Amino acid sequence: MLFNSGQFLFFFAATYALYLALGWRRQNYLLLAASYLFYGAWDYRFLGLLWFATIMDYVVGIRVEREHARGRPEAAWRWLLLSLAGNLGMLGFFKYFNFFADSMQALAATAGLELSRVTLDIVLPVGLSFYTFQTMSYTIDVYRKRQRAVTVFPDFALFVAFFPQLLAGPIERAGTLIAQIQAPRTIGAEDLRQGGWLILWGLFKKVYIADNLAPYVTWAFPLHGADLSWDVYVAIFAFSIQIYCDFSGYSDMARGLARLMGFSLVRNFNLPFFSSNPSQFWQRWHISLSNWFRDYVYNPLLYGYIRHWFTPRWHSLAVIPTMVLVGLWHGAAWKFVAFGGAWGAVLFGHRALYPALDKLSDRASPTTRTAMQWGGVFLTFHIWLLLLILFIAVDLAHGWQLWGKLLSGTGSSVNTARDALTILFYTVPLIVIEVIQYRRGTEDVLHGCPYLVRFAVYVLLVVLLLINGAEHQQEFIYFHF
């Protein structure tokens, strides 16, 4: 059930009506049943993996806490390893088996060995990358004594399966979401206002912007239609807006649906295209995933290994393997590994230059400092565009071809200007809203506005959706990751 489908509308309306009529404990049972129904609607077989991860990490959390209480940290560590092996094993098999098998065959061929090709017809369960990371964060935090083990199984099961954010995040931490599950929730007028705005704006970004830009991206990249430099530039710009509106649109709708039920989910995107440097960009893009890798990969690498092996000036090297894993998380292909590695190199370079840039900014006049900031925004956005080619390319070879076309000159086709104007037409509402959000420093651009103004904006967005929204439903891009 896609959030932008009539099927989901009826599902949520029925669930919400029952939810409002029940007490908070029964609300939890209802949400758990609804979450399993929602997930099973994709493929009932996927429920087995969800239940396996839930039961395993529920037991592991309790055993880890118990072993710590007995003063047996080694035993607690073994239980944590069971959780990591189980979750990563599921990911490795369903998401990466064929990738690793093909890579081993290619590696053996370079050494003059011939291995028979072993591949399996494996369907990637939707949401697997998200809920496994969410449950792993729970068991790691219990092991680190930053989270108490949950002893009420339905509460933990709802933490894993909560349907608004089950399929594509945001990746919630137990310390925030379980606390909301285990306490009565109140729904006020502000929850309804914020939730309604997030749902409508997220739906608009997905259906009006992202899905209307999809044909231009498909023509340019999977269908190899972009042959000239300006065609590639226009198409990669379109893809950058498409993937942003597609994914942030899902996150907004997830947060809005949760808000209507009294839950507060973390913000997953915070105006990333206003970032003035690469480090800031990843603090604003897919925030829950960036924070996950910071806490569970980057910091352990930095404080456990890198700082003992290298002098302080090289400590930022930890960002490179971290970003390689971020790239690999996005997909089982070498292009994603290259995407992450390239971003790791960019982030390492920025951190190496940061002290000099900071001194330069301190000495500059206010006008120069403003120019440097917006120059940084322009440069960061174009680094994003350049590396995003690896994300959308069919493979690494195709990525090299696209880079060659993009950097080869200023050629354009007869349709380039028309396509650029059409893409800009669909992007203008995003630019307007996000400029207002940036200037006002608030996500809800209608906060404090008279009800008549708020109602008029809502009507305008709905009319645009009805008149010019994409005709064909498209899955959210991150369902494939």
Tab-separated table of C-alpha atoms in Angstrom:
chain	number	residue	atom	x	y	z
A	1	MET	CA	0.000	0.000	0.000
A	2	LEU	CA	1.569	3.241	-1.142
A	3	PHE	CA	0.885	6.310	0.975
A	4	ASN	CA	-0.400	8.027	-2.159
A	5	SER	CA	-2.952	5.299	-2.959
A	6	GLY	CA	-6.673	5.093	-2.311
A	7	GLN	CA	-6.121	1.714	-0.675
A	8	PHE	CA	-3.927	3.296	1.987
A	9	LEU	CA	-6.426	6.135	2.485
A	10	PHE	CA	-9.150	3.665	3.436
A	11	PHE	CA	-6.731	1.612	5.547
A	12	PHE	CA	-5.571	4.625	7.550
A	13	ALA	CA	-9.063	6.112	7.914
A	14	ALA	CA	-10.392	2.871	9.408
A	15	THR	CA	-7.336	2.442	11.630
A	16	TYR	CA	-7.461	6.052	12.823
A	17	ALA	CA	-11.172	5.918	13.658
A	18	LEU	CA	-10.602	2.860	15.848
A	19	TYR	CA	-7.430	4.386	17.301
A	20	LEU	CA	-9.256	7.457	18.581
A	21	ALA	CA	-11.871	5.290	20.291
A	22	LEU	CA	-9.396	3.181	22.311
A	23	GLY	CA	-7.207	3.654	25.352
A	24	TRP	CA	-3.451	3.851	24.837
A	25	ARG	CA	-2.660	0.211	25.630
A	26	ARG	CA	-5.312	-1.041	23.217
A	27	GLN	CA	-4.115	1.566	20.742
A	28	ASN	CA	-0.743	-0.176	20.781
A	29	TYR	CA	-2.317	-3.537	20.033
A	30	LEU	CA	-4.339	-1.976	17.217
A	31	LEU	CA	-1.256	-0.312	15.723
A	32	LEU	CA	0.697	-3.558	15.907
A	33	ALA	CA	-2.045	-5.486	14.087
A	34	ALA	CA	-2.419	-2.669	11.543
A	35	SER	CA	1.343	-2.588	10.983
A	36	TYR	CA	1.456	-6.315	10.245
A	37	LEU	CA	-1.529	-5.983	7.905
A	38	PHE	CA	0.148	-3.044	6.152
A	39	TYR	CA	3.450	-4.901	5.732
A	40	GLY	CA	1.809	-8.197	4.780
A	41	ALA	CA	-0.095	-6.416	2.006
A	42	TRP	CA	3.230	-6.135	0.137
A	43	ASP	CA	3.995	-9.834	0.488
A	44	TYR	CA	2.857	-11.949	3.426
A	45	ARG	CA	6.123	-13.908	3.242
A	46	PHE	CA	8.046	-10.816	4.309
A	47	LEU	CA	6.327	-11.017	7.697
A	48	GLY	CA	8.465	-14.027	8.611
A	49	LEU	CA	11.661	-11.971	8.455
A	50	LEU	CA	10.082	-9.110	10.374
A	51	TRP	CA	8.951	-11.502	13.128
A	52	PHE	CA	12.369	-13.189	13.201
A	53	ALA	CA	14.167	-9.859	13.710
A	54	THR	CA	11.624	-8.808	16.334
A	55	ILE	CA	11.804	-11.986	18.423
A	56	MET	CA	15.588	-12.266	18.138
A	57	ASP	CA	16.326	-8.720	19.255
A	58	TYR	CA	13.661	-8.761	21.957
A	59	VAL	CA	15.356	-11.789	23.514
A	60	VAL	CA	18.865	-10.423	22.912
A	61	GLY	CA	18.036	-7.109	24.602
A	62	ILE	CA	16.790	-8.847	27.748
A	63	ARG	CA	19.736	-11.266	27.866
A	64	VAL	CA	22.318	-8.522	27.298
A	65	GLU	CA	20.892	-6.484	30.175
A	66	ARG	CA	20.742	-9.564	32.388
A	67	GLU	CA	24.357	-10.506	31.680
A	68	HIS	CA	25.471	-6.975	32.453
A	69	ALA	CA	23.599	-7.120	35.757
A	70	ARG	CA	25.450	-10.345	36.589
A	71	GLY	CA	28.773	-8.684	35.848
A	72	ARG	CA	29.436	-10.792	32.767
A	73	PRO	CA	30.217	-8.363	29.940
A	74	GLU	CA	31.761	-11.119	27.790
A	75	ALA	CA	28.467	-13.029	27.806
A	76	ALA	CA	26.601	-9.795	26.995
A	77	TRP	CA	28.963	-9.291	24.055
A	78	ARG	CA	28.208	-12.776	22.726
A	79	TRP	CA	24.487	-12.056	22.809
A	80	LEU	CA	25.070	-8.778	20.968
A	81	LEU	CA	27.059	-10.665	18.334
A	82	LEU	CA	24.034	-12.916	17.835
A	83	SER	CA	21.890	-9.853	17.055
A	84	LEU	CA	24.482	-8.384	14.691
A	85	ALA	CA	25.010	-11.708	12.936
A	86	GLY	CA	21.284	-12.310	12.563
A	87	ASN	CA	20.442	-8.868	11.195
A	88	LEU	CA	23.499	-8.522	8.995
A	89	GLY	CA	23.045	-12.111	7.861
A	90	MET	CA	19.540	-11.313	6.626
A	91	LEU	CA	20.809	-8.228	4.852
A	92	GLY	CA	23.767	-10.105	3.422
A	93	PHE	CA	21.648	-12.903	2.027
A	94	PHE	CA	18.641	-11.031	0.671
A	95	LYS	CA	20.401	-7.859	-0.451
A	96	TYR	CA	24.025	-8.723	-1.180
A	97	PHE	CA	24.330	-12.443	-1.968
A	98	ASN	CA	24.380	-12.108	-5.750
A	99	PHE	CA	26.622	-9.019	-5.560
A	100	PHE	CA	29.253	-10.815	-3.486
A	101	ALA	CA	28.977	-13.987	-5.582
A	102	ASP	CA	29.535	-12.063	-8.823
A	103	SER	CA	32.372	-10.056	-7.261
A	104	MET	CA	34.138	-13.226	-6.094
A	105	GLN	CA	33.828	-14.719	-9.557
A	106	ALA	CA	35.299	-11.569	-11.136
A	107	LEU	CA	38.127	-11.481	-8.582
A	108	ALA	CA	38.964	-15.125	-9.240
A	109	ALA	CA	38.990	-14.470	-12.990
A	110	THR	CA	41.635	-11.772	-12.553
A	111	ALA	CA	43.785	-14.372	-10.772
A	112	GLY	CA	43.333	-16.845	-13.617
A	113	LEU	CA	40.827	-19.004	-11.783
A	114	GLU	CA	37.472	-20.021	-13.166
A	115	LEU	CA	34.578	-20.276	-10.737
A	116	SER	CA	31.093	-21.363	-11.670
A	117	ARG	CA	28.567	-18.545	-11.371
A	118	VAL	CA	26.217	-18.965	-8.423
A	119	THR	CA	23.206	-16.661	-8.280
A	120	LEU	CA	19.842	-16.932	-6.611
A	121	ASP	CA	16.490	-15.490	-7.616
A	122	ILE	CA	16.078	-13.440	-4.430
A	123	VAL	CA	13.408	-10.809	-3.838
A	124	LEU	CA	14.572	-7.987	-1.560
A	125	PRO	CA	11.971	-7.618	1.221
A	126	VAL	CA	10.799	-4.018	1.289
A	127	GLY	CA	11.989	-2.086	4.330
A	128	LEU	CA	14.602	-4.687	5.336
A	129	SER	CA	17.491	-2.199	5.367
A	130	PHE	CA	15.527	0.128	7.615
A	131	TYR	CA	14.075	-2.125	10.300
A	132	THR	CA	17.248	-4.199	10.698
A	133	PHE	CA	19.226	-1.009	11.348
A	134	GLN	CA	16.561	0.126	13.792
A	135	THR	CA	16.644	-3.105	15.809
A	136	MET	CA	20.455	-3.261	15.735
A	137	SER	CA	20.624	0.235	17.203
A	138	TYR	CA	18.420	-1.004	20.047
A	139	THR	CA	20.585	-4.019	20.945
A	140	ILE	CA	23.796	-1.964	20.640
A	141	ASP	CA	22.363	0.732	22.923
A	142	VAL	CA	21.282	-1.895	25.475
A	143	TYR	CA	24.804	-3.329	25.365
A	144	ARG	CA	26.251	0.159	25.862
A	145	LYS	CA	23.836	0.668	28.806
A	146	ARG	CA	22.232	3.642	27.088
A	147	GLN	CA	18.855	1.923	26.755
A	148	ARG	CA	16.894	-0.301	29.124
A	149	ALA	CA	15.734	-3.595	27.669
A	150	VAL	CA	12.038	-3.666	26.786
A	151	THR	CA	10.250	-6.487	28.633
A	152	VAL	CA	6.743	-5.984	27.197
A	153	PHE	CA	6.879	-7.823	23.889
A	154	PRO	CA	4.014	-5.974	22.099
A	155	ASP	CA	5.714	-2.652	22.872
A	156	PHE	CA	8.971	-3.825	21.336
A	157	ALA	CA	7.180	-5.390	18.364
A	158	LEU	CA	5.447	-2.072	17.661
A	159	PHE	CA	8.791	-0.268	17.866
A	160	VAL	CA	10.060	-2.522	15.065
A	161	ALA	CA	6.929	-2.570	12.905
A	162	PHE	CA	5.316	0.881	13.375
A	163	PHE	CA	3.768	1.232	9.922
A	164	PRO	CA	4.258	4.953	9.134
A	165	GLN	CA	8.056	4.583	9.154
A	166	LEU	CA	8.478	0.832	8.621
A	167	LEU	CA	9.275	0.815	4.906
A	168	ALA	CA	11.648	3.764	4.493
A	169	GLY	CA	12.269	5.364	7.859
A	170	PRO	CA	13.149	7.607	9.463
A	171	ILE	CA	15.268	5.100	11.397
A	172	GLU	CA	14.104	5.671	14.952
A	173	ARG	CA	16.091	5.122	18.134
A	174	ALA	CA	14.539	3.113	20.926
A	175	GLY	CA	15.130	5.914	23.402
A	176	THR	CA	12.654	8.164	21.581
A	177	LEU	CA	10.071	5.885	19.968
A	178	ILE	CA	9.690	3.227	22.697
A	179	ALA	CA	9.209	5.953	25.291
A	180	GLN	CA	6.240	7.217	23.254
A	181	ILE	CA	4.857	3.717	22.831
A	182	GLN	CA	4.983	3.029	26.567
A	183	ALA	CA	3.101	6.147	27.660
A	184	PRO	CA	-0.389	7.530	27.003
A	185	ARG	CA	-0.486	9.922	24.073
A	186	THR	CA	-2.494	13.086	23.703
A	187	ILE	CA	-3.543	14.583	20.400
A	188	GLY	CA	-3.934	18.352	20.372
A	189	ALA	CA	-4.763	20.967	17.792
A	190	GLU	CA	-1.069	21.524	17.056
A	191	ASP	CA	-0.622	17.817	16.297
A	192	LEU	CA	-3.481	17.977	13.806
A	193	ARG	CA	-2.125	21.154	12.174
A	194	GLN	CA	1.458	19.910	11.949
A	195	GLY	CA	0.424	16.407	10.912
A	196	GLY	CA	-1.940	17.688	8.237
A	197	TRP	CA	0.688	20.009	6.781
A	198	LEU	CA	3.375	17.307	6.714
A	199	ILE	CA	1.061	14.842	4.978
A	200	LEU	CA	-0.120	17.322	2.352
A	201	TRP	CA	3.329	18.761	1.636
A	202	GLY	CA	4.898	15.294	1.530
A	203	LEU	CA	2.182	14.062	-0.841
A	204	PHE	CA	2.674	17.133	-3.032
A	205	LYS	CA	6.434	16.607	-3.211
A	206	LYS	CA	5.949	12.968	-4.184
A	207	VAL	CA	3.048	13.128	-6.657
A	208	TYR	CA	3.352	16.614	-8.139
A	209	ILE	CA	7.126	17.106	-8.197
A	210	ALA	CA	8.973	13.773	-8.006
A	211	ASP	CA	6.624	11.692	-10.148
A	212	ASN	CA	6.307	14.403	-12.812
A	213	LEU	CA	10.104	14.598	-13.102
A	214	ALA	CA	10.494	10.815	-13.364
A	215	PRO	CA	9.935	10.599	-17.176
A	216	TYR	CA	12.813	13.017	-17.843
A	217	VAL	CA	15.140	11.013	-15.614
A	218	THR	CA	14.104	7.712	-17.175
A	219	TRP	CA	14.598	9.052	-20.690
A	220	ALA	CA	18.036	10.408	-19.863
A	221	PHE	CA	19.627	7.572	-17.885
A	222	PRO	CA	18.046	4.079	-18.018
A	223	LEU	CA	17.068	4.703	-21.645
A	224	HIS	CA	20.422	6.414	-22.454
A	225	GLY	CA	18.739	9.439	-24.035
A	226	ALA	CA	21.144	12.100	-22.697
A	227	ASP	CA	24.036	12.368	-25.167
A	228	LEU	CA	25.075	16.020	-24.821
A	229	SER	CA	26.466	17.901	-21.845
A	230	TRP	CA	23.483	20.172	-21.170
A	231	ASP	CA	21.068	17.250	-21.528
A	232	VAL	CA	23.026	15.376	-18.858
A	233	TYR	CA	23.105	18.447	-16.610
A	234	VAL	CA	19.368	19.090	-16.901
A	235	ALA	CA	18.581	15.418	-16.329
A	236	ILE	CA	20.840	15.039	-13.286
A	237	PHE	CA	19.316	18.228	-11.856
A	238	ALA	CA	15.886	16.666	-12.395
A	239	PHE	CA	17.010	13.468	-10.662
A	240	SER	CA	18.408	15.387	-7.704
A	241	ILE	CA	15.021	17.048	-7.190
A	242	GLN	CA	13.144	13.815	-7.889
A	243	ILE	CA	15.016	11.693	-5.353
A	244	TYR	CA	14.859	14.455	-2.761
A	245	CYS	CA	11.130	15.043	-3.137
A	246	ASP	CA	10.425	11.313	-3.374
A	247	PHE	CA	12.310	10.391	-0.203
A	248	SER	CA	11.687	13.502	1.874
A	249	GLY	CA	8.058	13.326	0.753
A	250	TYR	CA	7.791	9.817	2.213
A	251	SER	CA	9.494	10.972	5.428
A	252	ASP	CA	7.150	13.946	5.738
A	253	MET	CA	4.077	11.771	5.250
A	254	ALA	CA	5.384	9.218	7.757
A	255	ARG	CA	5.960	11.947	10.325
A	256	GLY	CA	2.585	13.514	9.578
A	257	LEU	CA	0.701	10.234	9.973
A	258	ALA	CA	2.511	9.551	13.233
A	259	ARG	CA	1.819	13.086	14.459
A	260	LEU	CA	-1.921	12.598	13.915
A	261	MET	CA	-1.682	9.663	16.332
A	262	GLY	CA	0.298	11.578	18.940
A	263	PHE	CA	3.781	10.333	17.993
A	264	SER	CA	6.759	12.525	17.116
A	265	LEU	CA	9.266	11.034	14.664
A	266	VAL	CA	12.665	12.558	13.980
A	267	ARG	CA	13.090	14.962	11.087
A	268	ASN	CA	14.909	13.181	8.267
A	269	PHE	CA	15.667	16.127	5.957
A	270	ASN	CA	16.479	19.691	6.903
A	271	LEU	CA	16.816	21.821	3.757
A	272	PRO	CA	19.922	19.975	2.478
A	273	PHE	CA	20.230	22.094	-0.675
A	274	PHE	CA	20.950	25.128	1.516
A	275	SER	CA	24.077	23.428	2.885
A	276	SER	CA	27.210	25.536	2.505
A	277	ASN	CA	29.681	22.632	2.710
A	278	PRO	CA	29.707	18.828	2.193
A	279	SER	CA	29.763	18.003	5.924
A	280	GLN	CA	26.693	20.136	6.508
A	281	PHE	CA	24.955	18.460	3.584
A	282	TRP	CA	25.169	15.028	5.233
A	283	GLN	CA	23.987	16.525	8.507
A	284	ARG	CA	20.823	17.557	6.658
A	285	TRP	CA	20.276	14.679	4.194
A	286	HIS	CA	18.767	11.387	5.451
A	287	ILE	CA	19.611	12.542	8.956
A	288	SER	CA	18.555	9.355	10.741
A	289	LEU	CA	20.867	7.210	8.575
A	290	SER	CA	23.760	9.683	8.831
A	291	ASN	CA	23.414	9.712	12.623
A	292	TRP	CA	23.232	5.909	12.693
A	293	PHE	CA	26.520	5.537	10.835
A	294	ARG	CA	28.087	8.304	12.926
A	295	ASP	CA	27.208	6.599	16.219
A	296	TYR	CA	27.728	2.949	15.279
A	297	VAL	CA	30.463	3.048	12.615
A	298	TYR	CA	32.350	6.383	12.465
A	299	ASN	CA	32.795	6.940	16.211
A	300	PRO	CA	33.896	3.342	16.948
A	301	LEU	CA	36.372	3.550	14.065
A	302	LEU	CA	37.659	6.927	15.200
A	303	TYR	CA	37.984	6.244	18.909
A	304	GLY	CA	38.731	2.549	18.710
A	305	TYR	CA	41.305	2.408	15.911
A	306	ILE	CA	42.053	5.525	13.887
A	307	ARG	CA	43.170	7.748	16.754
A	308	HIS	CA	45.608	5.071	17.919
A	309	TRP	CA	47.133	4.539	14.483
A	310	PHE	CA	47.239	8.080	13.083
A	311	THR	CA	48.085	11.588	14.233
A	312	PRO	CA	45.125	13.966	14.873
A	313	ARG	CA	45.350	15.545	11.426
A	314	TRP	CA	44.458	12.149	9.918
A	315	HIS	CA	41.616	11.240	12.293
A	316	SER	CA	39.026	12.208	9.701
A	317	LEU	CA	40.130	9.189	7.656
A	318	ALA	CA	37.409	7.316	9.535
A	319	VAL	CA	34.870	9.071	7.315
A	320	ILE	CA	36.047	7.211	4.190
A	321	PRO	CA	35.201	3.600	5.216
A	322	THR	CA	32.065	4.945	6.882
A	323	MET	CA	30.844	6.527	3.663
A	324	VAL	CA	31.787	3.419	1.663
A	325	LEU	CA	29.376	1.504	3.905
A	326	VAL	CA	26.772	4.254	3.484
A	327	GLY	CA	27.087	3.785	-0.270
A	328	LEU	CA	26.842	0.007	0.009
A	329	TRP	CA	23.752	0.379	2.218
A	330	HIS	CA	22.031	2.047	-0.723
A	331	GLY	CA	22.472	-0.905	-3.042
A	332	ALA	CA	24.397	-4.030	-3.952
A	333	ALA	CA	26.520	-2.642	-6.766
A	334	TRP	CA	29.995	-1.221	-7.220
A	335	LYS	CA	28.545	2.089	-8.347
A	336	PHE	CA	27.141	2.595	-4.840
A	337	VAL	CA	30.487	1.666	-3.299
A	338	ALA	CA	32.119	4.260	-5.565
A	339	PHE	CA	29.412	6.791	-4.657
A	340	GLY	CA	30.121	6.346	-0.963
A	341	GLY	CA	33.896	6.294	-1.415
A	342	ALA	CA	33.832	9.489	-3.470
A	343	TRP	CA	31.750	11.223	-0.834
A	344	GLY	CA	34.157	9.960	1.838
A	345	ALA	CA	37.061	11.534	-0.038
A	346	VAL	CA	35.155	14.823	-0.418
A	347	LEU	CA	34.265	14.902	3.290
A	348	PHE	CA	37.849	14.088	4.286
A	349	GLY	CA	39.121	16.865	2.023
A	350	HIS	CA	36.642	19.358	3.460
A	351	ARG	CA	37.594	18.508	7.043
A	352	ALA	CA	41.273	18.892	6.184
A	353	LEU	CA	40.614	22.343	4.696
A	354	TYR	CA	38.097	23.442	7.328
A	355	PRO	CA	40.570	25.221	9.709
A	356	ALA	CA	41.929	27.350	6.861
A	357	LEU	CA	38.436	28.104	5.531
A	358	ASP	CA	37.241	28.995	9.023
A	359	LYS	CA	40.110	31.456	9.516
A	360	LEU	CA	39.419	32.990	6.114
A	361	SER	CA	35.754	33.411	6.994
A	362	ASP	CA	36.579	35.035	10.347
A	363	ARG	CA	38.788	37.636	8.667
A	364	ALA	CA	36.337	38.408	5.871
A	365	SER	CA	33.874	41.291	5.847
A	366	PRO	CA	30.164	40.491	6.345
A	367	THR	CA	29.542	40.928	2.611
A	368	THR	CA	32.413	38.633	1.698
A	369	ARG	CA	31.312	36.103	4.301
A	370	THR	CA	27.807	36.052	2.808
A	371	ALA	CA	29.265	35.589	-0.678
A	372	MET	CA	31.429	32.720	0.623
A	373	GLN	CA	28.400	31.075	2.205
A	374	TRP	CA	26.298	31.166	-0.954
A	375	GLY	CA	29.298	30.205	-3.046
A	376	GLY	CA	29.619	27.189	-0.747
A	377	VAL	CA	25.939	26.368	-1.300
A	378	PHE	CA	26.443	26.493	-5.073
A	379	LEU	CA	29.608	24.365	-4.933
A	380	THR	CA	28.138	21.798	-2.513
A	381	PHE	CA	25.035	21.380	-4.663
A	382	HIS	CA	27.154	20.779	-7.754
A	383	ILE	CA	29.358	18.256	-5.952
A	384	TRP	CA	26.098	16.503	-5.105
A	385	LEU	CA	25.022	16.619	-8.756
A	386	LEU	CA	28.358	15.323	-10.008
A	387	LEU	CA	28.487	12.361	-7.607
A	388	LEU	CA	24.783	11.634	-8.009
A	389	ILE	CA	25.638	10.426	-11.515
A	390	LEU	CA	27.108	7.322	-9.861
A	391	PHE	CA	23.785	6.805	-8.101
A	392	ILE	CA	21.609	6.895	-11.204
A	393	ALA	CA	24.023	5.348	-13.716
A	394	VAL	CA	23.377	1.773	-14.817
A	395	ASP	CA	26.892	0.800	-13.713
A	396	LEU	CA	30.345	2.315	-13.231
A	397	ALA	CA	31.125	2.298	-16.950
A	398	HIS	CA	27.908	4.168	-17.664
A	399	GLY	CA	28.815	6.649	-14.925
A	400	TRP	CA	32.168	7.360	-16.573
A	401	GLN	CA	30.398	7.912	-19.887
A	402	LEU	CA	27.977	10.378	-18.317
A	403	TRP	CA	30.786	12.272	-16.627
A	404	GLY	CA	32.586	12.447	-19.958
A	405	LYS	CA	29.489	13.828	-21.673
A	406	LEU	CA	28.816	16.304	-18.874
A	407	LEU	CA	32.358	17.693	-18.848
A	408	SER	CA	32.974	17.541	-22.587
A	409	GLY	CA	31.509	20.887	-23.565
A	410	THR	CA	28.321	22.896	-23.834
A	411	GLY	CA	26.352	20.915	-26.389
A	412	SER	CA	22.568	20.734	-26.153
A	413	SER	CA	19.731	19.174	-28.123
A	414	VAL	CA	16.701	20.911	-29.594
A	415	ASN	CA	14.602	19.866	-26.561
A	416	THR	CA	17.052	20.862	-23.809
A	417	ALA	CA	15.618	24.336	-23.160
A	418	ARG	CA	12.025	23.067	-23.199
A	419	ASP	CA	12.863	20.212	-20.814
A	420	ALA	CA	14.717	22.599	-18.495
A	421	LEU	CA	11.729	24.950	-18.350
A	422	THR	CA	9.328	22.074	-17.701
A	423	ILE	CA	11.514	20.720	-14.901
A	424	LEU	CA	11.795	24.212	-13.440
A	425	PHE	CA	7.997	24.582	-13.647
A	426	TYR	CA	7.512	21.558	-11.387
A	427	THR	CA	10.360	22.630	-9.100
A	428	VAL	CA	9.168	26.205	-8.449
A	429	PRO	CA	6.746	25.264	-5.606
A	430	LEU	CA	9.601	23.462	-3.828
A	431	ILE	CA	11.884	26.476	-4.202
A	432	VAL	CA	9.243	28.875	-2.895
A	433	ILE	CA	8.311	26.768	0.139
A	434	GLU	CA	11.896	25.947	1.078
A	435	VAL	CA	13.055	29.546	0.760
A	436	ILE	CA	10.282	30.509	3.176
A	437	GLN	CA	11.242	27.642	5.492
A	438	TYR	CA	14.873	28.749	5.397
A	439	ARG	CA	14.134	32.413	6.018
A	440	ARG	CA	11.597	31.782	8.793
A	441	GLY	CA	13.544	28.920	10.372
A	442	THR	CA	10.454	26.753	10.705
A	443	GLU	CA	9.252	23.654	8.883
A	444	ASP	CA	5.602	24.708	8.942
A	445	VAL	CA	5.616	27.768	6.686
A	446	LEU	CA	1.996	28.463	7.633
A	447	HIS	CA	2.688	28.611	11.369
A	448	GLY	CA	1.012	31.682	12.810
A	449	CYS	CA	-0.819	32.479	9.579
A	450	PRO	CA	-4.550	33.262	9.682
A	451	TYR	CA	-6.761	30.245	9.101
A	452	LEU	CA	-7.981	31.742	5.818
A	453	VAL	CA	-4.404	31.905	4.471
A	454	ARG	CA	-3.663	28.369	5.627
A	455	PHE	CA	-6.887	27.118	4.035
A	456	ALA	CA	-6.091	28.913	0.747
A	457	VAL	CA	-2.618	27.335	0.550
A	458	TYR	CA	-4.072	23.902	1.281
A	459	VAL	CA	-6.657	24.361	-1.463
A	460	LEU	CA	-4.001	25.549	-3.931
A	461	LEU	CA	-1.810	22.487	-3.308
A	462	VAL	CA	-4.782	20.126	-3.595
A	463	VAL	CA	-5.933	21.770	-6.843
A	464	LEU	CA	-2.428	21.490	-8.319
A	465	LEU	CA	-2.330	17.833	-7.312
A	466	LEU	CA	-5.691	17.131	-8.918
A	467	ILE	CA	-5.035	19.102	-12.101
A	468	ASN	CA	-1.384	18.356	-12.756
A	469	GLY	CA	-0.312	15.567	-10.440
A	470	ALA	CA	1.365	12.579	-12.074
A	471	GLU	CA	-1.197	10.224	-13.585
A	472	HIS	CA	0.620	6.989	-12.765
A	473	GLN	CA	1.564	5.913	-9.265
A	474	GLN	CA	5.225	5.175	-8.762
A	475	GLU	CA	6.878	3.357	-5.897
A	476	PHE	CA	9.056	5.384	-3.593
A	477	ILE	CA	12.665	5.178	-4.741
A	478	TYR	CA	14.035	4.129	-1.361
A	479	PHE	CA	11.794	1.054	-1.255
A	480	HIS	CA	14.493	-0.519	-3.465
A	481	PHE	CA	17.206	0.056	-0.850
